[in-house]
Every structure is written in structure tokens, then in C-alpha cells.
Amino acid sequence: VELLKQEQGKAHREDDPNKEQQLKLLQQALQGMQQHLLKVQEEYKRKEAELEKIKDDKLQVEKMLENLKEKESCASRLCASSQDSDYPLEKTLNSCPVKSEREALLVGIISTFLHVHPFGASIEYICSYLHRLDNKLISWTSFFPGCHL
């Protein structure tokens, strides 16, 4: 019986270094998997933040597109009303309100400019006029501290 116990003890001792080696290998493999998991989680968070930014950008572009469509619709109604005398211009203008004081100022300046040029003017000519006028207005308003454009 004692010989059997000794043989089992020897077999058990021979397995100990092998088990310890296997345990170390398994621990190393587990650590490698944990590190890989952390890297994948970081990559996921980065991609998620990128996706959120893209969604925000898309929302801004959609708002801009909607605004442009609204302005295009307003412009097409104005063009149609100027060509069609059955549809009064006042109703068209009331359906497309000016959104800011600066827009109202531009509409007034452009209207005055076109009134002086009864045969019309090109967009480039109007834009160059506005740029020159804008620079002059800025220089003139610098003399009056309470006046802002």
C-alpha cells in the first residue's frame, strides 16, 4: 500500500510542474485576451463618437438644405408673381418674411439699386456694388459708435 502511495505521490509531483506551466500559459493567454478586449472597446468608443459627429453633421446639412429649399421656393414665387399679374406681389412677399434685419437691409439696398437700373443688372454687378457699399458703410459707421450693421 505504501509503495502505491509513493508512486501516486511521484506521479502527482511530476504533474505539478506541468500543471504550473499550463496555468502560466493560460494566465498569459487570458491577459492577452483582456488587452485585446480593451483595445476593441476603445476602438468601439472612438467609432461611436465618430458616428455621433457624422449624425450631427448630417442634421446640420439637412437643416441647411431645408433652408435653401425654402429660399428657393420663396424666390420662385417672387419670380412667378412678377411675371403673372393675377397673383399680387404683396401676397407673395407676405408668405416669405424677411428673417433678419440684415436681410431687410439688403433687400432695401438691392431694390434701390435696381430702381436706378430699370433695365436690370447682372448678379456680378449687384454683388460688386454691395461689396463696395458694404466697405463704405463700415468706414462711415466707424464715425458713429451707436450705429452697427
Coordinates of C-alpha atoms in Angstrom, one line a residue:
V1 CA 0.0 0.0 0.0
E2 CA 2.8 2.4 0.9
L3 CA 4.5 1.6 -2.5
L4 CA 1.3 2.6 -4.2
K5 CA 1.1 5.8 -2.3
Q6 CA 4.7 6.7 -3.1
E7 CA 4.1 6.0 -6.8
Q8 CA 1.0 8.2 -6.7
G9 CA 3.0 10.9 -4.9
K10 CA 5.7 10.7 -7.6
A11 CA 3.1 10.9 -10.4
H12 CA 1.5 13.9 -8.6
R13 CA 4.8 15.7 -8.2
E14 CA 5.6 15.1 -11.9
D15 CA 2.3 16.6 -12.9
D16 CA 2.8 19.7 -10.7
P17 CA 5.4 21.4 -12.9
N18 CA 3.4 20.5 -16.0
K19 CA 0.2 21.9 -14.4
E20 CA 2.0 25.1 -13.2
Q21 CA 3.4 25.6 -16.8
Q22 CA -0.1 25.1 -18.2
L23 CA -1.5 27.5 -15.6
K24 CA 1.0 30.2 -16.5
L25 CA 0.3 29.7 -20.2
L26 CA -3.5 30.0 -19.6
Q27 CA -2.9 33.2 -17.5
Q28 CA -0.8 34.7 -20.2
A29 CA -3.5 33.8 -22.8
L30 CA -6.2 35.4 -20.6
Q31 CA -4.1 38.6 -20.2
G32 CA -3.7 38.8 -23.9
M33 CA -7.4 38.4 -24.5
Q34 CA -8.1 41.1 -21.8
Q35 CA -5.7 43.5 -23.5
H36 CA -7.3 42.8 -26.9
L37 CA -10.8 43.3 -25.4
L38 CA -9.7 46.7 -24.0
K39 CA -8.3 47.7 -27.4
V40 CA -11.5 46.7 -29.2
Q41 CA -13.6 48.6 -26.6
E42 CA -11.5 51.7 -27.2
E43 CA -11.9 51.4 -30.9
Y44 CA -15.7 50.9 -30.5
K45 CA -15.9 54.1 -28.4
R46 CA -13.9 56.0 -31.0
K47 CA -16.1 54.8 -33.8
E48 CA -19.3 55.5 -31.8
A49 CA -18.1 59.1 -31.2
E50 CA -17.2 59.4 -34.9
L51 CA -20.7 58.2 -35.8
E52 CA -22.3 60.7 -33.5
K53 CA -20.3 63.5 -35.1
I54 CA -21.4 62.4 -38.5
K55 CA -25.0 62.3 -37.4
D56 CA -24.7 65.9 -36.1
D57 CA -23.1 67.0 -39.4
K58 CA -25.9 65.3 -41.3
L59 CA -28.5 67.0 -39.3
Q60 CA -26.9 70.4 -39.9
V61 CA -26.7 69.7 -43.6
E62 CA -30.3 68.7 -43.7
K63 CA -31.3 72.0 -41.9
M64 CA -29.2 74.0 -44.4
L65 CA -30.9 72.1 -47.3
E66 CA -34.3 72.8 -45.9
N67 CA -33.5 76.5 -45.5
L68 CA -32.2 76.6 -49.1
K69 CA -35.3 74.9 -50.4
E70 CA -37.4 77.4 -48.5
K71 CA -35.5 80.3 -50.0
E72 CA -35.7 78.7 -53.5
S73 CA -39.4 78.3 -53.1
C74 CA -39.7 81.9 -52.0
A75 CA -37.6 83.1 -54.9
S76 CA -39.6 81.1 -57.4
R77 CA -42.9 82.5 -56.1
L78 CA -41.4 86.0 -56.4
C79 CA -40.4 85.3 -60.0
A80 CA -43.8 83.9 -60.8
S81 CA -45.6 86.8 -59.2
S82 CA -43.5 89.3 -61.1
Q83 CA -44.4 87.5 -64.4
D84 CA -48.1 86.9 -63.6
S85 CA -50.1 90.0 -62.8
D86 CA -53.1 87.9 -61.5
Y87 CA -51.1 87.0 -58.4
P88 CA -50.3 90.2 -56.4
L89 CA -46.8 90.7 -55.3
E90 CA -47.8 91.7 -51.8
K91 CA -49.3 88.2 -51.0
T92 CA -46.1 86.6 -52.2
L93 CA -43.9 88.9 -50.1
N94 CA -46.0 88.2 -47.0
S95 CA -45.6 84.5 -47.5
C96 CA -41.8 84.9 -47.5
P97 CA -41.0 87.1 -44.5
V98 CA -37.5 88.5 -44.1
K99 CA -35.8 86.7 -41.3
S100 CA -33.3 89.3 -40.1
E101 CA -32.6 93.0 -40.1
R102 CA -29.6 92.4 -42.3
E103 CA -31.7 90.7 -44.9
A104 CA -34.2 93.5 -44.8
L105 CA -31.4 96.0 -45.3
L106 CA -30.0 94.0 -48.2
V107 CA -33.5 93.8 -49.8
G108 CA -33.9 97.6 -49.5
I109 CA -30.4 98.3 -50.9
I110 CA -30.9 95.9 -53.8
S111 CA -34.3 97.3 -54.6
T112 CA -33.0 100.8 -54.6
F113 CA -30.1 99.7 -56.9
L114 CA -32.5 98.0 -59.3
H115 CA -34.8 101.0 -59.3
V116 CA -31.9 103.2 -60.5
H117 CA -31.2 100.5 -63.2
P118 CA -34.6 100.0 -64.8
F119 CA -33.2 97.5 -67.4
G120 CA -31.8 95.3 -64.7
A121 CA -28.3 94.3 -63.8
S122 CA -26.3 91.1 -63.6
I123 CA -25.7 89.3 -60.3
E124 CA -22.0 90.1 -60.5
Y125 CA -22.7 93.8 -60.9
I126 CA -25.1 93.8 -57.9
C127 CA -22.6 91.8 -55.8
S128 CA -19.7 94.1 -56.6
Y129 CA -21.9 97.1 -55.8
L130 CA -22.9 95.5 -52.4
H131 CA -19.2 94.8 -51.6
R132 CA -18.2 98.4 -52.4
L133 CA -21.2 99.7 -50.5
D134 CA -20.5 97.4 -47.5
N135 CA -16.9 98.7 -47.2
K136 CA -18.1 102.3 -47.5
L137 CA -20.8 101.7 -44.8
I138 CA -18.4 100.1 -42.5
S139 CA -16.0 103.1 -42.8
W140 CA -18.9 105.6 -42.4
T141 CA -20.3 103.8 -39.3
S142 CA -17.0 103.9 -37.6
F143 CA -17.6 107.6 -37.1
F144 CA -20.9 106.8 -35.2
P145 CA -20.3 104.5 -32.2
G146 CA -24.0 103.6 -31.8
C147 CA -24.5 102.6 -35.4
H148 CA -23.9 98.9 -36.2
L149 CA -24.6 97.0 -39.4

